[in-house]
Amino acid sequence: MGPTVAIIGAGFAGLCMAIRLREAGIRSFTVFERGPGVGGTWRDNTYPGAGCDIPSHLYSFSFERYTSWTRRYPGQPEILAYLEMCADKYGVRPHVRLNTEVTAAVYDESLGRWRVRTSAGEELFDVVVSAVGQLSRPRLPDIPGMGDFRGASFHSARWDHSTDLTGRRVAVIGSGSSAAQLIPPVAEAAAHLDVFQRTPNWVLPKPDGVFAPAARTALHRVPFLQRGYREWFYRYTEGVLHPALSGGWSAGPVRERALAHLRARVPDPELRAKLTPDHPVGCRRIVIDSGFYPALMRPDVDVVTEPIVRVAPGGVETTGGLREADVIVYATGFDATGFLSPVEVVGRGGRRLAEEWRDGAEAYLGIAVPRFPNLFLLYGPNTNLGHTSIIFMIECQVRYVMGCLPYLVERGPMEVAPAAMDAWRRRLAEAMGSMVWQAGCTSWYKDAAGRITTNWPGPTTLYRRLTRAPRPSAFRFAR
Ligand SMILES: Cc1cc2nc3c(=O)[nH]c(=O)nc-3n(C[C@H](O)[C@H](O)[C@H](O)COP(=O)(O)OP(=O)(O)OC[C@H]3O[C@@H](n4cnc5c(N)ncnc54)[C@H](O)[C@@H]3O)c2cc1C
């Protein structure tokens, strides 16, 4: 019998952890999920046009090479169906407790175990694995008068499907990745759309397309072809996109590509000026979408750049006056830098994680935190990416946690040693220095103090090497 494991969250990360535990013959785990289904991001983001911006042959598990993707960049329903299929195929469902939010995890030193408190009660576990995601808590802006709005209003990740947009005046606040995806279908339905943009983003076209029957059959039948297809994308993202973010050779070409896309799609010079970023490409998350610019060119769509003053009962008021609206969509992103902190996590010596992280979240390899024994984080601090598939990182982390289990079974609760954490901190700071994210732009990559606590600053090949197996010398053990 293996250790008992509490997994918090049933998105890609929580499911991956659960699958690997089962494969290792460990059945003594529970996946707590506050939502009504598995899928995480892909359960929550049902806005029109929702989809991935990394091709799904890469944005999927390496061990479950789904062969039936209908298109290169599938939409949310197809990705959610893939995750549900994985939960079934790998026998994870019986371990998942839906509609059960973890509110606290308190380390009981006398037992060397975690007291996990949920909306349904308290249970003891040897190990806690956080898989709460970085983009799972929608962030609403703090605009005066939001509560006074007469019409329907909602966040993009909480889409209100009962609100019909046909023939309505719609305001979309925000112009990042989610906004870029939902704006084309919303513009199509609405009588008029105002897009409120604070900062323009760099936009690259998305080379999407439905697979022709022959290509689909070939990708389905020839495993070698599918592996090669995935590998090709991976090498492209690592070899071309990553250097663009780290001041490498491709920064210029990627910028040129984005500018050429802007010039080709937005002939109106006034609108083009509004949409031209003044920060280096990659400083903020690059938007990958081919439908965004054409939608903004429509005569019934306006890009509003005057600052918003307040939300009025009848619309959105800017310094330029009132823009009437029947519906407001907040495409304003997520609280990415909060990580696990909304859960009350208390480690050894009564240390509170929220307090430990008051100057910014940090974790050794993004996975382990000193003084929090047998607590492991998936998609934790400094493991987000701006260029390739997060699933790659999640799989590295899950393999690492699986590698820790035999140690903690044999030698008792393990926690990362301060010296290893210090070395990690130094390494991270050094690598971060060359990244474009620091280059004087605002972005969700940064916490309130301006520290980049979300992103991994190196190539993912390096991360894979660093997380290949735990080094016992980096940890302290109870025995
Ligand atoms: C619209 C959108 C598009 C994206 N597209 C891409 C892409 O193309 N490529 C890419 O690499 N990444 C993309 N991402 C990032 C995406 O979040 C990750 O790729 C991946 O889905 C993260 O999986 P996860 O399991 O770590 O987190 P999530 O999918 O966010 O799942 C976390 C789960 O934890 C649950 N949870 C949180 N707190 C608690 C609690 N206290 N108790 C119980 N349950 C809890 C949540 O309900 C949720 O189900 C996108 C994100 C969004 C929002």
Coordinates of C-alpha atoms and ligand atoms in Angstrom, one line a residue:
M1 CA 0.0 0.0 0.0
G2 CA 1.4 3.4 -1.0
P3 CA 1.2 6.7 0.7
T4 CA -2.2 8.5 0.8
V5 CA -2.3 11.4 -1.5
A6 CA -4.7 14.4 -1.7
I7 CA -4.7 16.0 -5.1
I8 CA -6.3 19.5 -5.3
G9 CA -7.8 20.1 -8.8
A10 CA -8.9 17.9 -11.7
G11 CA -7.5 19.8 -14.7
F12 CA -4.7 18.5 -16.9
A13 CA -2.3 18.5 -13.9
G14 CA -4.5 16.8 -11.3
L15 CA -5.6 14.2 -13.9
C16 CA -2.0 13.5 -14.9
M17 CA -1.0 13.0 -11.3
A18 CA -3.9 10.7 -10.7
I19 CA -3.1 8.7 -13.9
R20 CA 0.5 8.2 -12.9
L21 CA -0.4 7.1 -9.4
R22 CA -2.8 4.5 -10.7
E23 CA -0.2 3.3 -13.2
A24 CA 2.2 2.8 -10.3
G25 CA -0.4 0.7 -8.5
I26 CA -1.2 3.4 -5.9
R27 CA -5.0 3.6 -5.3
S28 CA -4.9 5.5 -2.0
F29 CA -5.5 8.9 -3.5
T30 CA -8.3 11.4 -3.8
V31 CA -8.7 14.2 -6.3
F32 CA -10.7 17.1 -4.8
E33 CA -12.3 19.3 -7.4
R34 CA -14.4 22.3 -6.5
G35 CA -16.1 22.4 -9.9
P36 CA -18.9 20.1 -11.2
G37 CA -16.6 18.2 -13.6
V38 CA -13.1 17.4 -14.6
G39 CA -11.2 19.5 -17.1
G40 CA -10.2 22.6 -15.2
T41 CA -9.5 25.4 -17.7
W42 CA -11.3 23.5 -20.4
R43 CA -14.4 23.0 -18.2
D44 CA -14.5 26.6 -17.2
N45 CA -13.8 28.5 -20.4
T46 CA -16.8 27.9 -22.6
Y47 CA -16.9 31.4 -24.2
P48 CA -17.5 31.3 -28.0
G49 CA -14.3 30.7 -29.9
A50 CA -12.4 29.2 -26.8
G51 CA -9.5 27.0 -27.9
C52 CA -5.8 26.4 -27.5
D53 CA -3.1 28.4 -29.1
I54 CA -0.6 25.5 -29.1
P55 CA -1.5 22.7 -31.6
S56 CA -3.2 19.9 -29.7
H57 CA -0.9 17.2 -31.0
L58 CA 1.6 19.0 -28.7
Y59 CA -1.0 20.3 -26.2
S60 CA -1.9 16.9 -24.9
F61 CA -0.4 14.1 -22.8
S62 CA 2.7 12.4 -24.3
F63 CA 1.4 9.1 -23.1
E64 CA -2.1 9.5 -24.6
R65 CA -1.5 10.5 -28.2
Y66 CA -5.0 11.1 -29.2
T67 CA -5.2 10.5 -32.9
S68 CA -8.6 12.0 -33.6
W69 CA -8.1 15.7 -33.3
T70 CA -10.3 17.2 -36.0
R71 CA -8.2 20.3 -36.5
R72 CA -4.8 21.7 -35.7
Y73 CA -6.0 24.0 -32.9
P74 CA -9.2 22.4 -31.5
G75 CA -11.8 24.3 -29.6
Q76 CA -12.7 23.9 -26.0
P77 CA -15.3 21.2 -26.4
E78 CA -12.8 18.9 -28.1
I79 CA -10.1 19.4 -25.5
L80 CA -12.6 18.9 -22.7
A81 CA -13.8 15.7 -24.4
Y82 CA -10.1 14.5 -24.5
L83 CA -9.6 15.1 -20.8
E84 CA -12.9 13.3 -20.0
M85 CA -11.8 10.4 -22.1
C86 CA -8.5 10.3 -20.2
A87 CA -10.3 10.3 -16.9
D88 CA -12.3 7.3 -18.0
K89 CA -9.7 5.4 -19.8
Y90 CA -7.2 5.5 -17.0
G91 CA -9.7 4.7 -14.3
V92 CA -9.4 8.0 -12.5
R93 CA -13.1 8.9 -12.1
P94 CA -13.8 6.8 -8.9
H95 CA -11.1 8.8 -7.2
V96 CA -12.5 12.3 -8.0
R97 CA -14.7 14.1 -5.6
L98 CA -16.5 16.8 -7.5
N99 CA -18.0 19.9 -6.0
T100 CA -15.6 19.6 -3.1
E101 CA -13.4 22.6 -2.5
V102 CA -10.2 22.3 -0.4
T103 CA -10.3 25.2 2.0
A104 CA -7.2 24.3 4.2
A105 CA -4.3 21.9 4.5
V106 CA -2.6 21.9 7.8
Y107 CA 0.5 19.9 8.5
D108 CA 0.2 17.9 11.7
E109 CA 3.8 17.5 13.0
S110 CA 3.0 14.9 15.6
L111 CA 1.6 12.6 12.9
G112 CA 3.8 13.7 10.0
R113 CA 0.6 14.0 7.9
W114 CA -1.6 16.7 6.4
R115 CA -5.1 17.5 7.7
V116 CA -7.0 18.4 4.5
R117 CA -10.1 20.4 5.1
T118 CA -12.7 20.5 2.4
S119 CA -16.3 21.8 2.1
A120 CA -17.2 18.2 3.1
G121 CA -15.1 17.7 6.2
E122 CA -11.5 16.9 7.2
E123 CA -9.3 13.9 6.2
L124 CA -5.7 12.9 6.8
F125 CA -3.2 12.4 4.0
D126 CA 0.5 11.7 3.8
V127 CA 1.0 13.9 0.8
V128 CA -0.7 16.9 -0.7
V129 CA -0.3 17.7 -4.4
S130 CA -1.6 21.1 -5.5
A131 CA -3.0 21.1 -9.0
V132 CA -5.0 24.3 -8.7
G133 CA -3.7 25.9 -11.9
Q134 CA -2.4 29.4 -12.5
L135 CA -5.4 30.5 -14.6
S136 CA -8.3 29.1 -12.6
R137 CA -9.5 32.2 -10.7
P138 CA -11.0 34.8 -12.9
R139 CA -9.9 38.4 -12.1
L140 CA -12.5 41.1 -12.4
P141 CA -11.3 44.7 -12.7
D142 CA -11.9 47.2 -10.0
I143 CA -14.0 49.8 -12.0
P144 CA -16.4 52.0 -10.0
G145 CA -20.0 51.4 -10.7
M146 CA -19.7 47.8 -11.9
G147 CA -22.6 46.7 -9.7
D148 CA -24.9 49.5 -11.1
F149 CA -24.9 48.1 -14.7
R150 CA -28.4 47.4 -15.9
G151 CA -27.7 44.7 -18.4
A152 CA -26.0 41.3 -18.2
S153 CA -22.3 41.3 -17.3
F154 CA -19.9 38.3 -16.8
H155 CA -16.3 37.2 -17.0
S156 CA -15.1 35.4 -20.1
A157 CA -14.3 32.3 -18.0
R158 CA -17.9 32.3 -16.5
W159 CA -19.8 32.8 -19.8
D160 CA -23.5 33.3 -19.4
H161 CA -24.9 31.2 -22.2
S162 CA -28.4 32.3 -21.3
T163 CA -27.6 35.8 -22.5
D164 CA -28.3 36.1 -26.2
L165 CA -26.0 38.6 -27.9
T166 CA -27.9 38.7 -31.2
G167 CA -28.6 42.3 -32.1
R168 CA -27.3 43.7 -28.8
R169 CA -24.7 46.3 -28.1
V170 CA -21.8 44.5 -26.4
A171 CA -18.8 45.9 -24.6
V172 CA -15.7 43.6 -24.3
I173 CA -13.3 44.9 -21.7
G174 CA -9.8 43.6 -22.4
S175 CA -7.9 42.6 -25.5
G176 CA -5.7 39.7 -24.5
S177 CA -5.8 36.0 -25.6
S178 CA -9.4 35.2 -24.4
A179 CA -10.7 38.5 -25.8
A180 CA -9.0 37.8 -29.2
Q181 CA -10.7 34.5 -29.4
L182 CA -14.2 35.6 -28.4
I183 CA -14.3 38.9 -30.3
P184 CA -14.9 37.4 -33.8
P185 CA -17.9 35.4 -32.9
V186 CA -19.3 38.1 -30.6
A187 CA -18.9 40.7 -33.4
E188 CA -20.7 38.4 -35.7
A189 CA -23.8 38.2 -33.4
A190 CA -23.9 41.6 -31.9
A191 CA -25.4 44.8 -33.5
H192 CA -22.4 46.7 -32.2
L193 CA -19.2 45.8 -30.3
D194 CA -16.9 48.1 -28.4
V195 CA -13.6 46.6 -27.5
F196 CA -12.0 48.4 -24.6
Q197 CA -8.2 48.1 -25.0
R198 CA -5.7 49.4 -22.4
T199 CA -2.6 48.0 -23.9
P200 CA -2.2 46.5 -27.4
N201 CA -0.6 43.1 -27.7
W202 CA 1.5 41.6 -30.3
V203 CA -0.5 39.3 -32.5
L204 CA 0.7 36.4 -34.6
P205 CA -1.6 34.6 -37.1
K206 CA -2.8 31.1 -36.0
P207 CA -2.2 28.6 -38.8
D208 CA -5.3 26.7 -37.9
G209 CA -7.3 24.4 -40.2
V210 CA -9.4 21.3 -40.3
F211 CA -7.4 18.2 -41.1
A212 CA -8.3 16.9 -44.5
P213 CA -9.6 13.3 -44.3
A214 CA -6.4 11.9 -45.8
A215 CA -4.2 13.8 -43.3
R216 CA -6.4 12.7 -40.4
T217 CA -6.3 9.1 -41.5
A218 CA -2.5 9.3 -41.9
L219 CA -2.1 10.9 -38.4
H220 CA -4.5 8.3 -37.0
R221 CA -2.9 5.2 -38.6
V222 CA 0.8 6.0 -38.7
P223 CA 2.2 6.4 -35.2
F224 CA 5.5 7.5 -36.5
L225 CA 3.9 10.4 -38.4
Q226 CA 2.0 11.5 -35.4
R227 CA 5.1 11.4 -33.2
G228 CA 7.0 13.4 -35.9
Y229 CA 4.2 16.0 -36.1
R230 CA 4.3 16.6 -32.4
E231 CA 8.1 16.6 -32.3
W232 CA 8.2 19.1 -35.1
F233 CA 6.0 21.6 -33.3
Y234 CA 7.9 21.1 -30.1
R235 CA 11.2 21.9 -31.8
Y236 CA 9.7 24.9 -33.5
T237 CA 8.4 26.4 -30.3
E238 CA 11.7 25.7 -28.5
G239 CA 14.0 26.6 -31.4
V240 CA 12.2 29.6 -32.8
L241 CA 9.7 31.0 -30.2
H242 CA 11.8 30.6 -27.1
P243 CA 14.8 32.6 -28.4
A244 CA 12.4 35.4 -29.3
L245 CA 11.6 35.7 -25.5
S246 CA 15.2 35.6 -24.4
G247 CA 16.7 38.2 -26.6
G248 CA 17.9 35.5 -29.1
W249 CA 18.1 35.5 -32.9
S250 CA 14.4 35.2 -33.6
A251 CA 13.2 38.3 -31.7
G252 CA 13.5 40.4 -34.8
P253 CA 11.9 37.9 -37.2
V254 CA 9.0 37.3 -34.8
R255 CA 8.4 41.0 -34.5
E256 CA 8.5 41.4 -38.2
R257 CA 6.0 38.6 -38.7
A258 CA 3.7 40.2 -36.2
L259 CA 4.0 43.6 -37.9
A260 CA 3.5 42.1 -41.3
H261 CA 0.3 40.5 -40.0
L262 CA -0.9 43.8 -38.6
R263 CA -0.1 45.6 -41.9
A264 CA -1.9 43.0 -44.0
R265 CA -5.0 42.7 -41.8
V266 CA -5.5 46.3 -40.7
P267 CA -5.2 48.7 -43.6
D268 CA -6.7 51.6 -41.7
P269 CA -3.7 53.6 -40.4
E270 CA -5.6 55.1 -37.4
L271 CA -6.7 51.7 -36.2
R272 CA -3.3 50.2 -36.9
A273 CA -1.6 52.9 -34.8
K274 CA -4.0 52.0 -31.9
L275 CA -3.1 48.3 -32.3
T276 CA 0.7 48.7 -32.5
P277 CA 2.4 47.7 -29.2
D278 CA 5.2 49.8 -27.9
H279 CA 6.7 47.0 -25.8
P280 CA 9.1 44.3 -27.1
V281 CA 7.5 41.3 -28.6
G282 CA 6.8 38.6 -26.0
C283 CA 7.0 41.0 -23.0
R284 CA 3.3 40.3 -22.6
R285 CA 1.7 37.1 -23.7
I286 CA 1.7 37.0 -27.5
V287 CA -1.9 36.7 -28.9
I288 CA -2.1 33.9 -31.5
D289 CA -5.2 34.4 -33.6
S290 CA -6.1 35.1 -37.2
G291 CA -9.6 36.3 -36.7
F292 CA -8.9 39.0 -34.2
Y293 CA -7.7 41.8 -36.5
P294 CA -10.4 41.2 -39.2
A295 CA -13.1 41.4 -36.6
L296 CA -11.7 44.7 -35.3
M297 CA -11.9 46.0 -38.9
R298 CA -15.6 45.5 -39.1
P299 CA -17.7 48.7 -39.4
D300 CA -19.8 47.6 -36.4
V301 CA -16.8 47.2 -34.1
D302 CA -14.9 50.0 -32.4
V303 CA -11.6 49.8 -30.5
V304 CA -11.9 52.2 -27.6
T305 CA -8.6 53.3 -26.1
E306 CA -9.8 56.2 -23.9
P307 CA -9.4 55.1 -20.3
I308 CA -12.5 53.8 -18.6
V309 CA -13.8 56.1 -15.8
R310 CA -16.7 54.0 -14.5
V311 CA -19.4 51.5 -15.5
A312 CA -22.7 53.4 -15.7
P313 CA -26.2 51.8 -15.6
G314 CA -26.4 52.1 -19.4
G315 CA -22.9 51.3 -20.5
V316 CA -19.2 52.1 -20.0
E317 CA -18.1 55.6 -19.4
T318 CA -14.6 56.6 -20.6
T319 CA -12.8 60.0 -20.6
G320 CA -14.3 60.4 -24.1
G321 CA -17.9 59.9 -22.9
L322 CA -20.5 57.1 -22.4
R323 CA -20.4 54.1 -24.7
E324 CA -23.8 52.5 -24.4
A325 CA -24.0 48.7 -23.9
D326 CA -26.6 46.0 -23.2
V327 CA -24.0 43.4 -22.2
I328 CA -20.5 43.7 -20.7
V329 CA -17.9 40.9 -21.1
Y330 CA -15.0 41.1 -18.8
A331 CA -12.1 39.5 -20.7
T332 CA -9.7 40.6 -17.9
G333 CA -7.8 37.5 -17.2
F334 CA -7.0 35.6 -14.1
D335 CA -5.4 36.0 -10.7
A336 CA -2.3 34.2 -11.9
T337 CA 0.1 35.1 -9.1
G338 CA -2.0 33.9 -6.2
F339 CA -1.3 30.2 -6.8
L340 CA -2.4 28.1 -3.9
S341 CA -2.6 31.0 -1.5
P342 CA -6.4 31.2 -1.3
V343 CA -6.3 27.8 0.4
E344 CA -5.1 28.1 4.0
V345 CA -1.9 26.1 3.9
V346 CA 0.0 25.7 7.2
G347 CA 3.3 23.9 7.2
R348 CA 5.8 22.9 9.9
G349 CA 6.1 25.3 12.8
G350 CA 2.7 26.8 12.0
R351 CA 4.1 28.6 9.0
R352 CA 1.5 29.9 6.6
L353 CA 2.1 29.7 2.9
A354 CA 0.4 33.0 2.3
E355 CA 2.8 34.6 4.8
E356 CA 5.8 32.8 3.3
W357 CA 4.8 34.2 -0.1
R358 CA 4.0 37.7 0.9
D359 CA 6.9 39.0 -1.2
G360 CA 6.0 36.7 -4.1
A361 CA 5.4 33.0 -4.6
E362 CA 8.4 30.8 -5.0
A363 CA 9.1 27.1 -5.0
Y364 CA 12.1 24.9 -5.6
L365 CA 11.8 23.8 -9.3
G366 CA 8.3 25.3 -8.9
I367 CA 7.4 22.1 -7.0
A368 CA 8.6 22.2 -3.4
V369 CA 8.5 24.8 -0.6
P370 CA 10.9 24.8 2.4
R371 CA 9.1 23.9 5.7
F372 CA 6.1 22.4 3.9
P373 CA 6.9 18.7 4.0
N374 CA 5.4 16.3 1.5
L375 CA 3.6 19.2 -0.3
F376 CA 4.2 19.3 -4.0
L377 CA 3.0 21.9 -6.5
L378 CA 2.1 21.2 -10.1
Y379 CA 2.1 24.2 -12.5
G380 CA 3.5 26.1 -9.5
P381 CA 5.5 29.4 -9.3
N382 CA 7.8 30.0 -12.3
T383 CA 6.6 27.1 -14.4
N384 CA 4.2 28.9 -16.8
L385 CA 5.4 29.4 -20.4
G386 CA 5.0 32.0 -23.1
H387 CA 6.0 29.8 -26.0
T388 CA 5.1 26.1 -25.7
S389 CA 2.8 23.6 -24.1
I390 CA 2.2 23.7 -20.4
I391 CA 1.4 20.0 -20.5
F392 CA 5.1 19.3 -21.1
M393 CA 5.9 21.1 -17.8
I394 CA 3.1 19.3 -15.9
E395 CA 4.4 15.9 -17.1
C396 CA 7.9 16.8 -15.9
Q397 CA 6.5 17.8 -12.5
V398 CA 4.4 14.7 -12.1
R399 CA 7.4 12.5 -13.0
Y400 CA 9.4 14.3 -10.3
V401 CA 6.7 13.9 -7.7
M402 CA 6.4 10.2 -8.5
G403 CA 10.2 10.0 -8.0
C404 CA 9.8 11.6 -4.6
L405 CA 7.3 9.0 -3.3
P406 CA 9.7 6.1 -2.7
Y407 CA 12.0 8.5 -0.7
L408 CA 9.2 9.7 1.6
V409 CA 7.9 6.2 2.1
E410 CA 11.3 5.0 3.1
R411 CA 12.7 8.0 5.0
G412 CA 9.6 9.9 6.2
P413 CA 8.3 13.3 5.3
M414 CA 10.6 15.2 3.0
E415 CA 11.0 19.0 2.6
V416 CA 13.4 20.9 0.4
A417 CA 16.5 22.1 2.1
P418 CA 17.1 25.9 2.5
A419 CA 20.5 25.6 0.6
A420 CA 18.8 24.0 -2.4
M421 CA 16.1 26.7 -2.3
D422 CA 18.7 29.5 -2.2
A423 CA 20.6 28.0 -5.1
W424 CA 17.4 27.7 -7.1
R425 CA 16.5 31.3 -6.3
R426 CA 19.9 32.5 -7.6
R427 CA 19.6 30.4 -10.7
L428 CA 16.2 31.7 -11.5
A429 CA 17.1 35.3 -10.9
E430 CA 20.1 34.9 -13.3
A431 CA 18.1 33.3 -16.0
M432 CA 15.3 35.8 -15.6
G433 CA 17.7 38.7 -16.4
S434 CA 17.8 37.8 -20.1
M435 CA 14.1 37.4 -20.5
V436 CA 12.0 40.0 -22.3
W437 CA 9.3 39.9 -19.6
Q438 CA 11.3 42.3 -17.6
A439 CA 11.4 44.9 -20.3
G440 CA 9.2 47.5 -18.8
C441 CA 5.7 46.3 -19.7
T442 CA 2.7 45.5 -17.4
S443 CA 1.6 41.9 -17.6
W444 CA -0.1 39.1 -15.7
Y445 CA 3.3 37.4 -15.5
K446 CA 4.2 39.9 -12.7
D447 CA 2.9 40.1 -9.1
A448 CA 1.9 43.3 -7.4
A449 CA 5.6 44.1 -6.6
G450 CA 6.6 43.6 -10.3
R451 CA 8.3 40.2 -9.7
I452 CA 7.8 37.6 -12.3
T453 CA 6.5 34.7 -10.3
T454 CA 4.6 32.9 -13.0
N455 CA 7.1 32.1 -15.8
W456 CA 9.9 29.6 -16.4
P457 CA 12.8 31.6 -17.9
G458 CA 14.7 28.8 -19.7
P459 CA 14.0 26.3 -22.5
T460 CA 11.8 23.5 -21.4
T461 CA 14.5 21.0 -22.4
L462 CA 16.5 22.4 -19.4
Y463 CA 13.5 22.1 -17.1
R464 CA 13.0 18.5 -18.2
R465 CA 16.7 17.8 -17.4
L466 CA 16.5 19.5 -14.0
T467 CA 13.3 17.6 -13.0
R468 CA 14.3 14.2 -14.4
A469 CA 14.7 12.8 -10.9
P470 CA 14.8 14.2 -7.3
R471 CA 18.2 14.7 -5.8
P472 CA 18.0 13.4 -2.2
S473 CA 20.7 15.9 -1.2
A474 CA 18.3 18.7 -2.0
F475 CA 15.9 17.5 0.7
R476 CA 15.7 17.0 4.4
F477 CA 14.0 13.8 5.6
A478 CA 12.3 13.0 8.9
R479 CA 14.3 9.8 9.2
Ligands
LIG1 C1 -8.6 30.2 -22.2 C2 -7.3 29.5 -21.9 C3 -6.6 29.0 -23.0 C4 -5.4 28.4 -22.7 N1 -4.7 27.9 -23.8 C5 -3.5 27.3 -23.5 C6 -2.7 26.7 -24.6 O1 -3.1 26.8 -25.8 N2 -1.5 26.1 -24.3 C7 -1.1 26.0 -23.1 O2 0.0 25.5 -22.8 N3 -1.8 26.5 -22.0 C8 -3.0 27.1 -22.2 N4 -3.7 27.6 -21.2 C9 -3.2 27.5 -19.8 C10 -3.9 26.3 -19.1 O3 -4.4 26.8 -17.9 C11 -2.9 25.2 -18.8 O4 -2.4 24.7 -20.1 C12 -3.6 23.9 -18.2 O5 -4.9 23.7 -18.5 C13 -3.4 24.0 -16.7 O6 -3.9 22.8 -16.1 P1 -4.0 22.7 -14.5 O7 -4.6 21.4 -14.3 O8 -2.7 23.0 -13.9 O9 -5.0 23.9 -14.1 P2 -6.5 24.1 -14.4 O10 -6.9 23.6 -15.7 O11 -6.8 25.6 -14.1 O12 -7.3 23.3 -13.3 C14 -7.2 23.6 -11.9 C15 -8.4 22.9 -11.3 O13 -8.3 23.1 -9.9 C16 -9.5 23.3 -9.3 N5 -9.3 24.0 -8.0 C17 -8.7 25.2 -7.8 N6 -8.7 25.4 -6.5 C18 -9.3 24.4 -5.8 C19 -9.6 24.1 -4.5 N7 -9.2 24.9 -3.5 N8 -10.3 22.9 -4.2 C20 -10.6 22.1 -5.2 N9 -10.4 22.3 -6.5 C21 -9.7 23.5 -6.8 C22 -10.2 24.2 -10.3 O14 -11.6 24.2 -10.2 C23 -9.7 23.6 -11.6 O15 -10.6 22.6 -12.1 C24 -4.9 28.3 -21.4 C25 -5.6 28.8 -20.3 C26 -6.8 29.5 -20.6 C27 -7.6 30.0 -19.4

